[in-house]
mmCIF file with all atom_site columns, C-alpha atoms in Angstrom:
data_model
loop_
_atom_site.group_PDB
_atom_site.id
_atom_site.type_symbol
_atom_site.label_atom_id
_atom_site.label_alt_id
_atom_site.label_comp_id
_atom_site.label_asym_id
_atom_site.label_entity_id
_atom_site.label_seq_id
_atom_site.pdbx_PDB_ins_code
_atom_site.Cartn_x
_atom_site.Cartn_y
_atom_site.Cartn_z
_atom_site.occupancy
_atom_site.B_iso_or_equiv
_atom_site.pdbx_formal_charge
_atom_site.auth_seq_id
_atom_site.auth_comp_id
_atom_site.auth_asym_id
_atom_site.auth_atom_id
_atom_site.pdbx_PDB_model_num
ATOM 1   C CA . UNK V 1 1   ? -5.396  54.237 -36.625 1.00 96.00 ? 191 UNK V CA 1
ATOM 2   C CA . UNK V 1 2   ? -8.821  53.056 -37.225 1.00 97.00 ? 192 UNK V CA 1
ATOM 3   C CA . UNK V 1 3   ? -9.809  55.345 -40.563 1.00 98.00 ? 193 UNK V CA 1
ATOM 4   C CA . UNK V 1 4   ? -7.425  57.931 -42.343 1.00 97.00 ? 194 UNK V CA 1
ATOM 5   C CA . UNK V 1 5   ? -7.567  59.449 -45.707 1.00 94.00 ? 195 UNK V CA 1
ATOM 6   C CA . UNK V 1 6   ? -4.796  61.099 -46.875 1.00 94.00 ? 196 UNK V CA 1
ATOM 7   C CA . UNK V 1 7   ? -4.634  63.429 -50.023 1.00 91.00 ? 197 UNK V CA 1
ATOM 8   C CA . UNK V 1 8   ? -1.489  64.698 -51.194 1.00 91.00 ? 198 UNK V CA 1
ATOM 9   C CA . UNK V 1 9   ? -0.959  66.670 -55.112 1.00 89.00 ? 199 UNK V CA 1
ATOM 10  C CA . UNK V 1 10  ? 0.676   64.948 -57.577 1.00 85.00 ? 200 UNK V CA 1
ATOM 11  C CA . UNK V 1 11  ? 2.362   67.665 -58.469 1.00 82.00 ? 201 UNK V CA 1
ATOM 12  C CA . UNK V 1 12  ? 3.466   71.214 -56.470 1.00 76.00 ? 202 UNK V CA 1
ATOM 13  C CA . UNK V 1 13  ? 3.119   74.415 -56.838 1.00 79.00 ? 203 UNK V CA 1
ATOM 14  C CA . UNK V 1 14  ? 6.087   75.270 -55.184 1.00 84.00 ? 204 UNK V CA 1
ATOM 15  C CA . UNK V 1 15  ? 7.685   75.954 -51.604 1.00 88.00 ? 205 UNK V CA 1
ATOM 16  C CA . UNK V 1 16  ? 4.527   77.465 -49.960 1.00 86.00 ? 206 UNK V CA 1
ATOM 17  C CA . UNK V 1 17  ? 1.733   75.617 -51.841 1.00 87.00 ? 207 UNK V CA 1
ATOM 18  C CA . UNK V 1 18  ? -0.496  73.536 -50.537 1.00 86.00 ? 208 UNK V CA 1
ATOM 19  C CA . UNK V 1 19  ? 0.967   70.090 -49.879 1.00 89.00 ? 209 UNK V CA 1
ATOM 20  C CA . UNK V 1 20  ? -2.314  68.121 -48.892 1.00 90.00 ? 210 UNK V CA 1
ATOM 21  C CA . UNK V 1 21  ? -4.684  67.126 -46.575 1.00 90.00 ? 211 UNK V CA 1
ATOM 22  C CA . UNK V 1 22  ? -5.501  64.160 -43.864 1.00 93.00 ? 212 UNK V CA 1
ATOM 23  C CA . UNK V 1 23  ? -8.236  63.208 -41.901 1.00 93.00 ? 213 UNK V CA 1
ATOM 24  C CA . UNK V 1 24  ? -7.724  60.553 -39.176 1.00 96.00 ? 214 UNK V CA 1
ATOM 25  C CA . UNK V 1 25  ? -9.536  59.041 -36.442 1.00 97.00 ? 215 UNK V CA 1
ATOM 26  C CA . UNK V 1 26  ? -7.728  56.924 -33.655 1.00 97.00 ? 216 UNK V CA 1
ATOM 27  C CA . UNK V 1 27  ? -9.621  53.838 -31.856 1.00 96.00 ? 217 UNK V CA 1
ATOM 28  C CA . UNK V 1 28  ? -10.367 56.241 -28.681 1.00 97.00 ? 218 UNK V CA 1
ATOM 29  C CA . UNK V 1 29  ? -12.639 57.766 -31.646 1.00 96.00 ? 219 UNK V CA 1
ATOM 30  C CA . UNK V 1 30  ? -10.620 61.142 -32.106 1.00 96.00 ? 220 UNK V CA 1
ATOM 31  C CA . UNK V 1 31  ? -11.022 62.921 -35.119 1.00 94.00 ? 221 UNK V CA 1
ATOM 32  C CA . UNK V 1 32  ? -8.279  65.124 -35.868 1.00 95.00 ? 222 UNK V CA 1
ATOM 33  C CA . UNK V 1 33  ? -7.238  66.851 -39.661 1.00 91.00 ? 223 UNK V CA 1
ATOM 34  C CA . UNK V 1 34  ? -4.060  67.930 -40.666 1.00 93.00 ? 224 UNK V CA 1
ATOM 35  C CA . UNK V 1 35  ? -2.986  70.555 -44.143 1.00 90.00 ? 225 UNK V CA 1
ATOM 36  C CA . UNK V 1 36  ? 0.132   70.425 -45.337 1.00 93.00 ? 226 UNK V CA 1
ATOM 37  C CA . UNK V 1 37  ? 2.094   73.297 -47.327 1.00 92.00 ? 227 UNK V CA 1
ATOM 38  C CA . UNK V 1 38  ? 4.658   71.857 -49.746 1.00 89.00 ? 228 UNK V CA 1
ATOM 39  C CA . UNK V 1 39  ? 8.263   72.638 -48.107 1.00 88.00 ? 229 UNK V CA 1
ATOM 40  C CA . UNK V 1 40  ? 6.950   72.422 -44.777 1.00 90.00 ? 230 UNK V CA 1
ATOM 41  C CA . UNK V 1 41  ? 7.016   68.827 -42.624 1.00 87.00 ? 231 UNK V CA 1
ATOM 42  C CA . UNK V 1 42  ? 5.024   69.341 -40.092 1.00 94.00 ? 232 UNK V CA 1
ATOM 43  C CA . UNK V 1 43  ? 1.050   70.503 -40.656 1.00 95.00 ? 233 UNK V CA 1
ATOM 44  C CA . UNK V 1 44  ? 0.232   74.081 -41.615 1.00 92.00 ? 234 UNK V CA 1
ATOM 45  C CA . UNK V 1 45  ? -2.865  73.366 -39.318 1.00 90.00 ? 235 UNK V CA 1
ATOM 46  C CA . UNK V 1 46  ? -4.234  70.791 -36.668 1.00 93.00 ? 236 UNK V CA 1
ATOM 47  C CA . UNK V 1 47  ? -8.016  70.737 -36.381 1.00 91.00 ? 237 UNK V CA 1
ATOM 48  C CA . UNK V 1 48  ? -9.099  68.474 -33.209 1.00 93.00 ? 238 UNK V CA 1
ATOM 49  C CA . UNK V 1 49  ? -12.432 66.534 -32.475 1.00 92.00 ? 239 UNK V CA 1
ATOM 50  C CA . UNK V 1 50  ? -13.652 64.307 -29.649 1.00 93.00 ? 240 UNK V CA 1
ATOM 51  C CA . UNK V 1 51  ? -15.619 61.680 -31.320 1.00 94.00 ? 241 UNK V CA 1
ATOM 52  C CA . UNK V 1 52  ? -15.694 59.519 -28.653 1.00 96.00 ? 242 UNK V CA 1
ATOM 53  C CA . UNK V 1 53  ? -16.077 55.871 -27.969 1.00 97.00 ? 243 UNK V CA 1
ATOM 54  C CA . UNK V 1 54  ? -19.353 56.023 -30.106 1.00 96.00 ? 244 UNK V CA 1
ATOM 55  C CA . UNK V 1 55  ? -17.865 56.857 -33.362 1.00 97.00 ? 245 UNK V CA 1
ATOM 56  C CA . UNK V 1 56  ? -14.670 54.463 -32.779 1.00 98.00 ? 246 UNK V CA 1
ATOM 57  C CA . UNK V 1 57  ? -17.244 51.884 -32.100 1.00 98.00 ? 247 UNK V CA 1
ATOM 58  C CA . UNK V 1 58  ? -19.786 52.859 -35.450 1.00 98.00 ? 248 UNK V CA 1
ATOM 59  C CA . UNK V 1 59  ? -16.545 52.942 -37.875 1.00 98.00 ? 249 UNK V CA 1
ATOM 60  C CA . UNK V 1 60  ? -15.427 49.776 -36.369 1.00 98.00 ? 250 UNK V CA 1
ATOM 61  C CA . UNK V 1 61  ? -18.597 48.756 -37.376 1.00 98.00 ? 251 UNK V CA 1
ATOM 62  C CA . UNK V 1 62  ? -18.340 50.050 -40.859 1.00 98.00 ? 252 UNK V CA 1
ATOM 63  C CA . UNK V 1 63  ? -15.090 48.534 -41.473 1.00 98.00 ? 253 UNK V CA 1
ATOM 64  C CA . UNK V 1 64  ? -16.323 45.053 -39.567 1.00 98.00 ? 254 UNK V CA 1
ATOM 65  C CA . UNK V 1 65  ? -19.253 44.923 -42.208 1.00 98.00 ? 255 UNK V CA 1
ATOM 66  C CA . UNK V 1 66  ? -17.265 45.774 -45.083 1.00 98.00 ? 256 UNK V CA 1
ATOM 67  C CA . UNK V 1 67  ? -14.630 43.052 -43.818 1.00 97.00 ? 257 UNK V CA 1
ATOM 68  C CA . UNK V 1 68  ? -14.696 41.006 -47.345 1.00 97.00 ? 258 UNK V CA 1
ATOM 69  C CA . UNK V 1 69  ? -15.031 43.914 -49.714 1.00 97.00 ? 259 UNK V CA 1
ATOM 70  C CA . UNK V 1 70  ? -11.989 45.464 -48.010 1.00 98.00 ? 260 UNK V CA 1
ATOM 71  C CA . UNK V 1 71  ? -9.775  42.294 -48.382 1.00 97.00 ? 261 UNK V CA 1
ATOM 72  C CA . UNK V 1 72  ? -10.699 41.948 -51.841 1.00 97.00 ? 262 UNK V CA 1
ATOM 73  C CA . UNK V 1 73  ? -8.890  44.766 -52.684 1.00 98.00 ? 263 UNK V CA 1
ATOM 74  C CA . UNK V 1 74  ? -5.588  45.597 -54.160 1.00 98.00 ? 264 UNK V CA 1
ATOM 75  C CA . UNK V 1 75  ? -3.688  47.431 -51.688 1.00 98.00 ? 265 UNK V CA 1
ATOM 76  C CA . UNK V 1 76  ? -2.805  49.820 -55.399 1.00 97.00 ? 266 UNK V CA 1
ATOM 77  C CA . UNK V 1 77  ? -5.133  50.777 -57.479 1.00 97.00 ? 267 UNK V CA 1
ATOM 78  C CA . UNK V 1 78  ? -4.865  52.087 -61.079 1.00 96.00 ? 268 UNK V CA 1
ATOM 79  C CA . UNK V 1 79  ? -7.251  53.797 -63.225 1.00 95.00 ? 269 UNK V CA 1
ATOM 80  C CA . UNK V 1 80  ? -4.703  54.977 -65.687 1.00 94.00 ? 270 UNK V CA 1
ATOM 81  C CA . UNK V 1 81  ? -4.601  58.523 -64.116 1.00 92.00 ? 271 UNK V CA 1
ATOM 82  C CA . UNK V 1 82  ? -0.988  60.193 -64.599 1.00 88.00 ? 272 UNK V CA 1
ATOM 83  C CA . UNK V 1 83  ? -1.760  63.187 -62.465 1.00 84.00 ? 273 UNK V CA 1
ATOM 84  C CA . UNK V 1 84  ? -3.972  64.536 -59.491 1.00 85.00 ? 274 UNK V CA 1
ATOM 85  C CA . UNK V 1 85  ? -3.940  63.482 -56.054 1.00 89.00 ? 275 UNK V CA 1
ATOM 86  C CA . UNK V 1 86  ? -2.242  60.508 -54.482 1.00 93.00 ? 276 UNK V CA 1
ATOM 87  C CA . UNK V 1 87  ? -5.343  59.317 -52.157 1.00 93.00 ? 277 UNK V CA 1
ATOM 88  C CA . UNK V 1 88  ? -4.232  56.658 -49.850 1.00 96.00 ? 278 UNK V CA 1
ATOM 89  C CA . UNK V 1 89  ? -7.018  55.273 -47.523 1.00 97.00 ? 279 UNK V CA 1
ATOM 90  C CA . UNK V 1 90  ? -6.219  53.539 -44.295 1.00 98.00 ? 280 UNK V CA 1
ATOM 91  C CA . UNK V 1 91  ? -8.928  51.064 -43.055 1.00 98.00 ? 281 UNK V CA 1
ATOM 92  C CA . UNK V 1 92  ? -8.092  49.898 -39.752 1.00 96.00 ? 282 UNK V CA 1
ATOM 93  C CA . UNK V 1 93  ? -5.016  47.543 -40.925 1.00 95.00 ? 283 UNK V CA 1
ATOM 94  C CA . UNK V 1 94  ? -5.399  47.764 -44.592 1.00 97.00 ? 284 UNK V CA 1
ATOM 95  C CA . UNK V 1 95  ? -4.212  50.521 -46.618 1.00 98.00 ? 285 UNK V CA 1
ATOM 96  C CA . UNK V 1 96  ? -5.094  51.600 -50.129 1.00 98.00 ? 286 UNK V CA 1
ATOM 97  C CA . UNK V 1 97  ? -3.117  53.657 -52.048 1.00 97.00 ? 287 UNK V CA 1
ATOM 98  C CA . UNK V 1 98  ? -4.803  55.038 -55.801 1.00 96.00 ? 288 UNK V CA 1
ATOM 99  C CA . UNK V 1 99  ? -4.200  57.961 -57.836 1.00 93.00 ? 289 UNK V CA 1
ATOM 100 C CA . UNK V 1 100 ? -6.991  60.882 -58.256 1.00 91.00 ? 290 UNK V CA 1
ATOM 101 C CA . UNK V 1 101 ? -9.101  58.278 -56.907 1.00 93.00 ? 291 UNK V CA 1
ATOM 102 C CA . UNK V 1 102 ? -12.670 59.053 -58.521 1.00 90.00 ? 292 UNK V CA 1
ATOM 103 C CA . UNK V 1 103 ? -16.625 57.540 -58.284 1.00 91.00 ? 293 UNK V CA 1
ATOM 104 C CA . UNK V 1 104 ? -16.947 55.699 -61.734 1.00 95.00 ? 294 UNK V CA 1
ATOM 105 C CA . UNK V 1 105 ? -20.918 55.460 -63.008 1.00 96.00 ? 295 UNK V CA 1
ATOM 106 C CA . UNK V 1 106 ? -20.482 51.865 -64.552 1.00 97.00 ? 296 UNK V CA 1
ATOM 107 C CA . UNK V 1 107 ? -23.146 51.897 -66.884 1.00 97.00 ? 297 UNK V CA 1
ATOM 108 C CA . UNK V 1 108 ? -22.304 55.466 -68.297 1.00 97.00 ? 298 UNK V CA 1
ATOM 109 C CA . UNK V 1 109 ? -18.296 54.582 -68.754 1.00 97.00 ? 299 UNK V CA 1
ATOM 110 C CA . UNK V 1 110 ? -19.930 51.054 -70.785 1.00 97.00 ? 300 UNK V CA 1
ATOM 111 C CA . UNK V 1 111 ? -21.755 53.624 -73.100 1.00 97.00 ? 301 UNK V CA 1
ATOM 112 C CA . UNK V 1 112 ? -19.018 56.143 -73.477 1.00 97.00 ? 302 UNK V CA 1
ATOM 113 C CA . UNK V 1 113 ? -15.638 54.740 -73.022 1.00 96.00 ? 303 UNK V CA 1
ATOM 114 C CA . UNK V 1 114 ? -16.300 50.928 -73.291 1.00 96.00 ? 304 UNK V CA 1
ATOM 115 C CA . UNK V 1 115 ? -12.746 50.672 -73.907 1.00 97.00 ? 305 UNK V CA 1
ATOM 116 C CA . UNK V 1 116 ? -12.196 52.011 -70.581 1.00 97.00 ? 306 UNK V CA 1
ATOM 117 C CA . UNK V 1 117 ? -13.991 50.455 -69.056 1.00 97.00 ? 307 UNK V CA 1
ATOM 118 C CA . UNK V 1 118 ? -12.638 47.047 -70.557 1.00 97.00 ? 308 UNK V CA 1
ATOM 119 C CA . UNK V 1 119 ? -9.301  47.824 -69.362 1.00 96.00 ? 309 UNK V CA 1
ATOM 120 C CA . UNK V 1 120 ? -10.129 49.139 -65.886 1.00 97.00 ? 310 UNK V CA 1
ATOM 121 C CA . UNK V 1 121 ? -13.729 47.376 -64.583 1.00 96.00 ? 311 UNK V CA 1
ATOM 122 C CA . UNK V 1 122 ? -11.755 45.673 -61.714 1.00 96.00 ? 312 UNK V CA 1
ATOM 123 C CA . UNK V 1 123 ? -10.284 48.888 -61.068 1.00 97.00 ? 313 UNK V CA 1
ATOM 124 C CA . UNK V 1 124 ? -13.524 51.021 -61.316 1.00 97.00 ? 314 UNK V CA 1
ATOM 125 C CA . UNK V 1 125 ? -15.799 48.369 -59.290 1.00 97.00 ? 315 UNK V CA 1
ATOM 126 C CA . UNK V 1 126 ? -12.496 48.721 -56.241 1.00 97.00 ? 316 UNK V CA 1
ATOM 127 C CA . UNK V 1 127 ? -12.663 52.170 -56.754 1.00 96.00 ? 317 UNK V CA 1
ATOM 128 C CA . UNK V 1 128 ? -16.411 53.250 -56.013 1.00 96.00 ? 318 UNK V CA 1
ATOM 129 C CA . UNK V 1 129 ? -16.286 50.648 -53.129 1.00 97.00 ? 319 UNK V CA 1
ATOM 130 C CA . UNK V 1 130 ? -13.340 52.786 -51.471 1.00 97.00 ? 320 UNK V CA 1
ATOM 131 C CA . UNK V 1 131 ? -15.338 55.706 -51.860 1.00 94.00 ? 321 UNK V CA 1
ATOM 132 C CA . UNK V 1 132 ? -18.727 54.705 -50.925 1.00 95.00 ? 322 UNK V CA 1
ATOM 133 C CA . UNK V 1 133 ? -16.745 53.093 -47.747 1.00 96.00 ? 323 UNK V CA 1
ATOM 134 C CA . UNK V 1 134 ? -14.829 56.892 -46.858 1.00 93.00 ? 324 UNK V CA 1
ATOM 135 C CA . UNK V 1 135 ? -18.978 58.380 -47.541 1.00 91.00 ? 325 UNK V CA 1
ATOM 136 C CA . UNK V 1 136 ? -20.446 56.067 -45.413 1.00 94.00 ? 326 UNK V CA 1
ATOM 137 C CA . UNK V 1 137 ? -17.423 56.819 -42.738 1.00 94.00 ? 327 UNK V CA 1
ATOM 138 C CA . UNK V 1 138 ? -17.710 60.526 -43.140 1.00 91.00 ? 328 UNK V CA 1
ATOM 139 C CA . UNK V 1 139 ? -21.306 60.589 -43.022 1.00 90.00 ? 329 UNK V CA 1
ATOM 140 C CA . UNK V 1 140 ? -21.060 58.823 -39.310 1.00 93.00 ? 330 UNK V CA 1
ATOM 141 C CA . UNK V 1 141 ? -18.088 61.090 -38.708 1.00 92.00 ? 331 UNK V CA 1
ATOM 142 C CA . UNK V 1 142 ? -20.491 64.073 -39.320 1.00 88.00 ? 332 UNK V CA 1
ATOM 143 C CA . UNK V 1 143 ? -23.664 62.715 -37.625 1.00 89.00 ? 333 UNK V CA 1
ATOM 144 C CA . UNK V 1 144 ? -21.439 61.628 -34.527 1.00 90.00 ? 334 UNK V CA 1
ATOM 145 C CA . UNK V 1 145 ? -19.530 64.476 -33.968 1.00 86.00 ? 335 UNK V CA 1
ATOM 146 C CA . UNK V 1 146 ? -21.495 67.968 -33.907 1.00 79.00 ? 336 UNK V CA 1
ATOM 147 C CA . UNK V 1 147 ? -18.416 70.309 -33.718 1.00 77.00 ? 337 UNK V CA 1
ATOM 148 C CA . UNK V 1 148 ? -16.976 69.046 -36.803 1.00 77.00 ? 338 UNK V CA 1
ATOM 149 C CA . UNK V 1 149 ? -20.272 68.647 -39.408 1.00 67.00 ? 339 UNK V CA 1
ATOM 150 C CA . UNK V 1 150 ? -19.902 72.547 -39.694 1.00 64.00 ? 340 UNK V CA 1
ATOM 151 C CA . UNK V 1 151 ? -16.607 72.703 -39.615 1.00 66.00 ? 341 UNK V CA 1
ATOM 152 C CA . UNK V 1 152 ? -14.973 74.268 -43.018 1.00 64.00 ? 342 UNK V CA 1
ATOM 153 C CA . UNK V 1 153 ? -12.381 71.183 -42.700 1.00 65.00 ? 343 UNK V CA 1
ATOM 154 C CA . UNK V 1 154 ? -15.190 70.005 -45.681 1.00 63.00 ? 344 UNK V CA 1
ATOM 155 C CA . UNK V 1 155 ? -14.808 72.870 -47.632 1.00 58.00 ? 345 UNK V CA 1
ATOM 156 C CA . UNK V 1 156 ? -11.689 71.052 -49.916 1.00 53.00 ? 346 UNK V CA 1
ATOM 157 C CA . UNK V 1 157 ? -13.766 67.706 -49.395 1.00 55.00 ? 347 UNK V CA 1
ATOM 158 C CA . UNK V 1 158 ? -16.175 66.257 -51.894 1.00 51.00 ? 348 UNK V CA 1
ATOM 159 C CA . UNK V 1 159 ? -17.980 64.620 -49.466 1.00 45.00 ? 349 UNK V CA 1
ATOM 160 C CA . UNK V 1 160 ? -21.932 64.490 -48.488 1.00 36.00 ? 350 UNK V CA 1
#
């Protein structure tokens, strides 16, 4: 696996609910997304996309770049969050596991919850850099691959 994000609820709704969501893409540069239903192992549906040897070789790139930044962080991140999704990230060997994993403004949590932000700001700076990392991933997924940028895979996705 070169890139996977994998969202799964914190909590369930019961047999028949949805169970989560995963988007992967293997070195060959295929794309494929999976939805889960909670009581069910295998996916509730298997979406497909040839990316190619292009986007294996541009989120290789990514990840290559990023290198340092994705070393530096803790392979579990905690924002204090006791419910939401479990978001676990897989970066071509390192994976990142958080709960309801969220884009922090810095200066805003300083203003309005400096205590907050005291306890979490190595949390919060690990944090936006795993999301601005999936962004910038997604956005080559979607420029790369024309059959998926329209695609309502994105419609459960706060993505660009």
């Amino acid at each position: 696996i070169l890139f996977e994000y994998e969202c799964t609820p914190a909590w369930s709704g019961g047999i028949g609910s949805f169970g989560g969501r995963t988007l992967c893409v293997n070195s060959s540069g295929s794309v494929t997304y999976y939805e889960y239903v909670h009581g069910k192992p295998e996916p509730t549906l298997t979406r497909t996309f040839d990316g190619g040897i292009d986007l294996a070789n541009t989120i290789d790139s990514i990840i290559e770049f990023h290198k340092e930044d994705i070393k530096n962080i803790p392979e579990n991140l905690d924002n204090g969050s006791l419910d939401g999704c479990f978001d676990n990230f897989t970066f071509d060997e390192k994976q990142i596991k958080a709960l309801n994993i969220s884009q922090v403004d810095v200066e805003e949590c300083k203003k309005e919850n400096p205590e907050y932000y005291q306890d979490y700001s190595s949390n919060i700076e690990h944090e936006n850099t795993v999301i601005n990392l999936y962004l910038e991933i997604v956005k080559a997924i979607k420029f790369i691959v024309p059959d998926i940028k329209n695609s309502d895979i994105w419609e459960y996705w706060d993505v660009a």
